[in-house]
Tab-separated table of C-alpha atoms and ligand atoms in Angstrom:
chain	number	residue	atom	x	y	z
A	126	MET	CA	18.604	-39.878	-28.419
A	127	THR	CA	17.705	-35.870	-27.957
A	128	VAL	CA	14.514	-35.646	-25.510
A	129	ARG	CA	12.023	-33.847	-26.889
A	130	GLN	CA	11.806	-29.930	-25.844
A	131	GLY	CA	8.819	-28.095	-26.801
A	132	THR	CA	8.050	-30.083	-30.154
A	133	LEU	CA	4.485	-30.408	-29.499
A	134	GLU	CA	4.290	-26.464	-29.753
A	135	SER	CA	0.530	-26.478	-30.583
A	136	VAL	CA	-0.335	-27.723	-26.899
A	137	SER	CA	-0.577	-24.823	-24.633
A	138	GLU	CA	-3.121	-25.014	-22.080
A	139	MET	CA	-5.600	-27.403	-21.286
A	140	THR	CA	-8.551	-27.161	-23.750
A	141	ALA	CA	-12.223	-26.404	-22.331
A	142	GLY	CA	-13.233	-29.984	-23.065
A	143	GLN	CA	-10.445	-31.722	-21.311
A	144	ARG	CA	-11.120	-29.299	-18.457
A	145	ALA	CA	-14.775	-30.491	-18.488
A	146	GLN	CA	-13.702	-34.425	-18.699
A	147	PHE	CA	-11.017	-33.789	-15.848
A	148	GLU	CA	-13.699	-32.167	-13.362
A	149	ARG	CA	-16.313	-34.782	-14.163
A	150	ASP	CA	-14.021	-37.895	-14.198
A	151	GLY	CA	-11.312	-37.073	-12.160
A	152	TYR	CA	-8.398	-37.950	-14.723
A	153	LEU	CA	-7.800	-37.788	-18.498
A	154	VAL	CA	-5.692	-40.188	-20.786
A	155	ILE	CA	-3.181	-38.388	-23.334
A	156	ARG	CA	-2.552	-40.710	-25.959
A	157	GLY	CA	0.759	-40.869	-27.527
A	158	ALA	CA	2.057	-38.228	-24.865
A	159	LEU	CA	5.791	-39.515	-25.606
A	160	SER	CA	7.258	-40.857	-29.043
A	161	PRO	CA	8.546	-44.304	-29.424
A	162	ASP	CA	11.989	-42.915	-29.335
A	163	GLU	CA	10.952	-41.352	-26.111
A	164	VAL	CA	9.747	-44.690	-24.498
A	165	ASP	CA	12.876	-46.696	-25.493
A	166	PHE	CA	14.983	-43.478	-23.886
A	167	TYR	CA	13.035	-43.544	-20.720
A	168	THR	CA	13.009	-47.606	-20.783
A	169	ASP	CA	16.482	-47.775	-21.054
A	170	ALA	CA	17.080	-45.636	-18.133
A	171	LEU	CA	14.325	-46.976	-16.048
A	172	ASP	CA	15.919	-50.593	-16.889
A	173	GLN	CA	19.376	-49.550	-15.838
A	174	VAL	CA	18.029	-48.192	-12.257
A	175	TYR	CA	16.265	-51.373	-11.846
A	176	ALA	CA	19.453	-53.570	-12.858
A	177	ARG	CA	21.542	-51.542	-10.542
A	178	THR	CA	19.189	-51.157	-7.119
A	179	SER	CA	18.759	-55.070	-7.497
A	180	TYR	CA	15.055	-55.153	-6.177
A	181	PRO	CA	14.166	-58.795	-5.765
A	182	ASP	CA	10.994	-58.375	-8.106
A	183	SER	CA	8.747	-55.305	-8.035
A	184	MET	CA	10.460	-51.970	-7.748
A	185	HIS	CA	8.571	-48.874	-6.388
A	186	LEU	CA	11.475	-46.273	-5.871
A	187	LEU	CA	10.611	-42.670	-4.829
A	188	SER	CA	12.657	-39.548	-6.005
A	189	ALA	CA	12.530	-40.578	-9.497
A	190	VAL	CA	14.967	-37.717	-10.730
A	191	ALA	CA	17.503	-37.799	-8.117
A	192	ASN	CA	17.567	-41.526	-8.642
A	193	CYS	CA	17.713	-41.388	-12.576
A	194	PRO	CA	18.816	-38.110	-13.851
A	195	GLU	CA	17.617	-38.961	-17.450
A	196	MET	CA	13.657	-38.437	-16.311
A	197	ALA	CA	14.106	-34.988	-15.698
A	198	GLY	CA	12.731	-34.464	-19.243
A	199	LEU	CA	9.251	-36.048	-17.878
A	200	VAL	CA	8.696	-33.195	-15.392
A	201	ASP	CA	7.861	-30.625	-17.536
A	202	ASN	CA	7.173	-32.840	-20.782
A	203	PRO	CA	5.254	-30.391	-23.325
A	204	ALA	CA	2.624	-33.004	-24.384
A	205	THR	CA	1.216	-33.489	-20.801
A	206	PHE	CA	2.876	-30.192	-18.421
A	207	PRO	CA	0.399	-27.621	-19.941
A	208	LEU	CA	-2.323	-29.713	-17.876
A	209	VAL	CA	-0.552	-29.683	-14.546
A	210	TRP	CA	0.104	-25.852	-14.565
A	211	SER	CA	-3.457	-25.401	-16.179
A	212	MET	CA	-4.941	-26.659	-13.193
A	213	LEU	CA	-2.767	-25.534	-10.315
A	214	GLY	CA	-0.977	-22.359	-11.855
A	215	TRP	CA	2.493	-21.354	-11.580
A	216	ASN	CA	3.504	-21.690	-8.100
A	217	ILE	CA	4.373	-25.168	-7.978
A	218	HIS	CA	6.544	-28.018	-7.883
A	219	VAL	CA	6.891	-31.872	-8.050
A	220	TYR	CA	6.399	-32.937	-4.441
A	221	HIS	CA	6.144	-36.848	-4.636
A	222	SER	CA	7.612	-38.858	-7.648
A	223	HIS	CA	8.143	-42.501	-8.372
A	224	LEU	CA	9.396	-45.171	-10.709
A	225	ASP	CA	7.709	-48.456	-10.789
A	226	VAL	CA	8.997	-51.763	-12.237
A	227	HIS	CA	6.214	-54.768	-11.717
A	228	PRO	CA	7.112	-58.186	-13.234
A	229	PRO	CA	4.466	-60.617	-13.890
A	230	LEU	CA	3.118	-61.850	-10.529
A	231	THR	CA	4.554	-65.676	-10.009
A	232	GLU	CA	2.107	-66.525	-7.572
A	233	PRO	CA	-0.636	-64.822	-5.834
A	234	ARG	CA	0.295	-61.720	-3.392
A	235	PRO	CA	-1.177	-61.406	-0.138
A	236	PHE	CA	-4.444	-59.548	0.087
A	237	ARG	CA	-4.037	-55.658	0.694
A	238	PHE	CA	-6.912	-53.230	0.059
A	239	GLU	CA	-4.712	-50.592	-1.996
A	240	TRP	CA	-7.475	-48.008	-3.076
A	241	HIS	CA	-6.776	-44.806	-1.700
A	242	GLN	CA	-6.791	-41.119	-2.405
A	243	ASP	CA	-3.124	-39.457	-2.485
A	244	GLY	CA	-1.865	-36.972	-0.123
A	245	GLY	CA	-1.500	-39.194	3.249
A	246	ARG	CA	-2.453	-37.105	6.382
A	247	GLN	CA	-3.809	-34.695	4.217
A	248	ASN	CA	-7.127	-36.990	3.924
A	249	ARG	CA	-7.199	-36.747	7.799
A	250	GLU	CA	-6.341	-33.417	8.952
A	251	ILE	CA	-8.357	-31.129	6.263
A	252	GLU	CA	-11.985	-31.112	7.316
A	253	THR	CA	-13.646	-30.367	4.436
A	254	ASP	CA	-16.120	-32.588	2.186
A	255	PRO	CA	-15.239	-32.937	-0.476
A	256	ARG	CA	-11.614	-32.301	0.210
A	257	PRO	CA	-9.399	-30.188	-1.776
A	258	ARG	CA	-7.433	-30.921	-4.945
A	259	LEU	CA	-4.292	-29.924	-3.478
A	260	SER	CA	-2.243	-31.810	-6.146
A	261	VAL	CA	-2.217	-33.825	-9.624
A	262	LYS	CA	-0.220	-36.545	-10.695
A	263	LEU	CA	1.378	-37.452	-13.993
A	264	ALA	CA	1.884	-41.077	-14.928
A	265	TYR	CA	3.924	-42.115	-17.862
A	266	TRP	CA	3.415	-45.621	-19.274
A	267	LEU	CA	6.607	-47.236	-20.801
A	268	SER	CA	5.081	-50.836	-21.209
A	269	ASP	CA	1.997	-52.304	-22.795
A	270	VAL	CA	-1.212	-52.108	-20.329
A	271	SER	CA	-3.438	-51.946	-23.471
A	272	GLN	CA	-5.411	-54.841	-21.508
A	273	PRO	CA	-6.624	-55.488	-18.190
A	274	GLY	CA	-4.692	-57.495	-15.418
A	275	ARG	CA	-1.314	-56.321	-16.572
A	276	GLY	CA	-0.545	-53.894	-13.089
A	277	ASN	CA	-3.086	-51.263	-14.772
A	278	PHE	CA	-3.930	-48.154	-13.173
A	279	MET	CA	-7.385	-48.622	-11.680
A	280	VAL	CA	-9.462	-45.635	-11.015
A	281	VAL	CA	-13.308	-44.990	-9.642
A	282	PRO	CA	-14.154	-42.571	-12.485
A	283	GLY	CA	-15.579	-39.437	-10.716
A	284	SER	CA	-14.841	-40.678	-7.368
A	285	HIS	CA	-12.553	-37.631	-6.618
A	286	ARG	CA	-15.386	-35.362	-4.623
A	287	THR	CA	-16.190	-38.678	-2.362
A	288	ASN	CA	-14.382	-38.649	0.757
A	289	ARG	CA	-14.928	-42.259	1.707
A	290	ILE	CA	-15.551	-45.993	-0.319
A	291	ASP	CA	-16.455	-48.742	1.378
A	292	GLY	CA	-13.366	-50.818	2.577
A	293	PRO	CA	-12.306	-53.894	4.971
A	294	PRO	CA	-12.067	-53.312	8.701
A	295	SER	CA	-8.038	-53.662	8.282
A	296	ARG	CA	-6.455	-53.666	4.848
A	297	ASP	CA	-5.389	-57.176	5.008
A	298	VAL	CA	-9.033	-58.635	5.092
A	299	PRO	CA	-9.918	-59.533	1.500
A	300	TRP	CA	-12.628	-57.092	-0.193
A	301	PRO	CA	-14.002	-56.768	-3.492
A	302	ASP	CA	-12.743	-53.651	-5.590
A	303	PRO	CA	-15.630	-51.023	-6.013
A	304	GLU	CA	-18.364	-51.688	-7.853
A	305	ALA	CA	-17.742	-48.840	-10.423
A	306	ALA	CA	-13.490	-49.768	-10.731
A	307	ILE	CA	-12.294	-49.901	-14.345
A	308	GLU	CA	-8.711	-50.704	-15.490
A	309	VAL	CA	-7.189	-47.811	-17.452
A	310	THR	CA	-5.921	-49.334	-20.793
A	311	ALA	CA	-2.647	-47.747	-22.128
A	312	ASP	CA	-0.113	-48.152	-24.814
A	313	PRO	CA	3.360	-47.451	-23.914
A	314	GLY	CA	3.799	-43.614	-24.473
A	315	ASP	CA	0.535	-42.749	-23.053
A	316	ALA	CA	0.121	-40.945	-19.957
A	317	VAL	CA	-2.717	-40.397	-17.388
A	318	PHE	CA	-3.209	-37.267	-15.515
A	319	PHE	CA	-5.285	-37.461	-12.445
A	320	ASP	CA	-6.558	-35.736	-9.515
A	321	ARG	CA	-5.025	-36.818	-6.203
A	322	ARG	CA	-8.731	-37.476	-4.604
A	323	LEU	CA	-9.315	-39.851	-7.259
A	324	TRP	CA	-9.882	-43.180	-5.756
A	325	HIS	CA	-7.183	-45.650	-7.477
A	326	ALA	CA	-5.074	-48.501	-6.928
A	327	ARG	CA	-2.785	-50.815	-9.177
A	328	SER	CA	-4.334	-54.411	-10.837
A	329	ASP	CA	-1.981	-57.182	-10.427
A	330	ASN	CA	-0.281	-58.275	-12.910
A	331	HIS	CA	-0.796	-61.432	-14.348
A	332	SER	CA	0.210	-61.051	-17.981
A	333	THR	CA	3.779	-62.155	-19.088
A	334	VAL	CA	4.760	-58.033	-19.793
A	335	THR	CA	6.629	-56.603	-16.431
A	336	ARG	CA	4.757	-53.270	-16.077
A	337	LYS	CA	6.737	-50.164	-16.373
A	338	ALA	CA	5.396	-46.705	-15.384
A	339	VAL	CA	6.619	-43.301	-14.051
A	340	PHE	CA	4.747	-41.099	-11.762
A	341	PHE	CA	5.275	-37.270	-10.923
A	342	GLY	CA	3.100	-35.877	-8.294
A	343	TYR	CA	2.606	-32.107	-8.376
A	344	THR	CA	1.587	-29.574	-5.792
A	345	TYR	CA	1.965	-25.866	-4.399
A	346	ARG	CA	5.077	-24.937	-3.339
A	347	TRP	CA	3.762	-23.891	-0.170
A	348	ILE	CA	3.246	-27.584	0.514
A	349	ALA	CA	6.396	-29.375	1.557
A	350	GLY	CA	8.247	-31.854	-0.880
A	351	ARG	CA	8.574	-35.445	0.045
A	352	ASP	CA	11.391	-36.336	-2.909
A	353	GLU	CA	14.994	-36.034	-2.816
A	354	ILE	CA	16.349	-32.733	-4.705
A	355	PRO	CA	18.330	-34.054	-7.511
A	356	GLY	CA	21.723	-33.204	-8.846
A	357	GLY	CA	22.128	-32.744	-12.618
A	358	ASP	CA	21.651	-30.321	-15.465
A	359	LEU	CA	18.195	-28.923	-15.008
A	360	THR	CA	16.327	-26.293	-17.335
A	361	PRO	CA	15.114	-23.137	-15.096
A	362	ILE	CA	11.738	-24.508	-15.013
A	363	GLN	CA	12.915	-28.158	-14.331
A	364	ARG	CA	14.859	-26.276	-11.330
A	365	GLN	CA	11.785	-24.790	-10.091
A	366	LEU	CA	9.950	-27.969	-10.175
A	367	LEU	CA	12.488	-30.091	-8.658
A	368	GLY	CA	13.326	-27.751	-5.643
A	369	ARG	CA	16.624	-26.654	-7.033
A	370	LEU	CA	16.060	-22.836	-7.119
A	371	GLY	CA	18.037	-22.168	-4.417
A	372	ILE	CA	15.311	-20.241	-2.433
A	373	HIS	CA	14.218	-21.173	0.790
A	374	ASP	CA	12.524	-18.092	1.899
A	375	GLY	CA	8.711	-18.879	2.780
A	376	ASP	CA	7.497	-15.543	1.227
A	377	ASN	CA	9.024	-16.937	-2.242
A	378	LEU	CA	7.562	-20.403	-1.532
A	379	TRP	CA	3.954	-18.598	-0.775
A	380	GLY	CA	4.278	-16.995	-4.632
A	381	HIS	CA	4.983	-13.544	-3.273
A	382	TYR	CA	7.502	-12.883	-5.614
A	383	PRO	CA	6.288	-14.726	-9.015
A	384	ASP	CA	9.009	-12.636	-11.091
A	385	GLN	CA	11.522	-15.270	-9.477
A	386	LEU	CA	9.993	-18.553	-10.942
A	387	PRO	CA	10.877	-19.549	-14.284
A	388	LEU	CA	7.762	-21.194	-14.731
A	389	HIS	CA	5.732	-17.649	-14.162
A	390	ALA	CA	8.413	-15.851	-16.573
A	391	ASP	CA	7.862	-18.534	-19.137
A	392	LEU	CA	3.755	-18.345	-18.793
A	393	LYS	CA	4.090	-14.613	-18.991
A	394	SER	CA	6.192	-14.503	-21.988
A	395	ARG	CA	3.940	-16.811	-23.944
A	396	GLY	CA	0.905	-14.692	-22.650
A	397	LEU	CA	-0.713	-17.776	-20.961
A	398	LEU	CA	-1.321	-16.169	-17.525
A	399	ASP	CA	-5.294	-16.130	-17.230
A	400	PRO	CA	-6.760	-13.051	-14.682
A	401	ALA	CA	-10.115	-15.372	-15.111
A	402	ASN	CA	-8.176	-18.296	-13.530
A	403	PRO	CA	-7.144	-17.662	-10.196
A	404	ALA	CA	-4.254	-20.112	-10.064
A	405	LEU	CA	-2.893	-18.061	-13.097
A	406	ARG	CA	-3.705	-14.779	-11.993
A	407	PRO	CA	-0.581	-12.826	-13.156
B	626	AKG	O1	0.619	-48.037	-9.384
B	626	AKG	C1	-0.405	-47.582	-9.923
B	626	AKG	O2	-1.111	-48.020	-11.049
B	626	AKG	C2	-0.976	-46.761	-9.043
B	626	AKG	C3	-0.168	-45.826	-8.461
B	626	AKG	C4	-0.753	-45.313	-7.029
B	626	AKG	O3	-1.373	-45.592	-6.382
B	626	AKG	C5	-0.386	-43.589	-7.026
B	626	AKG	O4	0.433	-43.063	-7.565
B	626	AKG	O5	-0.636	-43.276	-5.738
């Protein structure tokens, strides 16, 4: 199939309503971000990686595009990517991504308190309260998680400005989920867009459906990437996002030369730079 490029042309920047909801809840669900054909295409690609890598049960494989070049179309998917640049601006890249397959559990897994904010040591080494946003993430659902208990994405809505939640003295000590936690339900093709500070985890998969999802985390180019840089055919914007511009100059990573950046050029040509938004200032 042909991966959709720009068929949702009506989607440009994030709407004011989406922005208000994102600021309030820390996440948005984008229903039908992928067409049924796209779901089939990306599911086939993910299944092939899963078969090739012979994981014994669940797979959580970093560097989504380096490990599965077919996923490149997801990094600037027209149905979702405008949410990313609307929040972070044009000087961005994908710093972290993963391909996830979680078959139904055949026995209880050992307890581990999985609730976290993204960013690792960013959460210890930056002193502000609340912490800064710094990155956002998109999750694409390829399997049916329309019921809880299927390996759903769990969140505490509105927790992205809370630096600490109650948790056990060590992560293997059984501890209840946060009181306000919910399991986000989604159909294949839906996407979730979330602030990295939102407290989140994954529910156990007690269903008969293997849970399949792909995640992309975006941040500023002045924050180092964690992923491997992929080869293969990429569009100029995908090359920017995936670290393949061939530019390693610090001033460029700091955004001093916007004209060298394909995303800046694209937004400029479509009149989407916005002097009122610091991250989108021309
Ligand atoms: O797999 C999930 O639902 C949770 C993913 C997660 O924890 C993350 O992307 O940081």
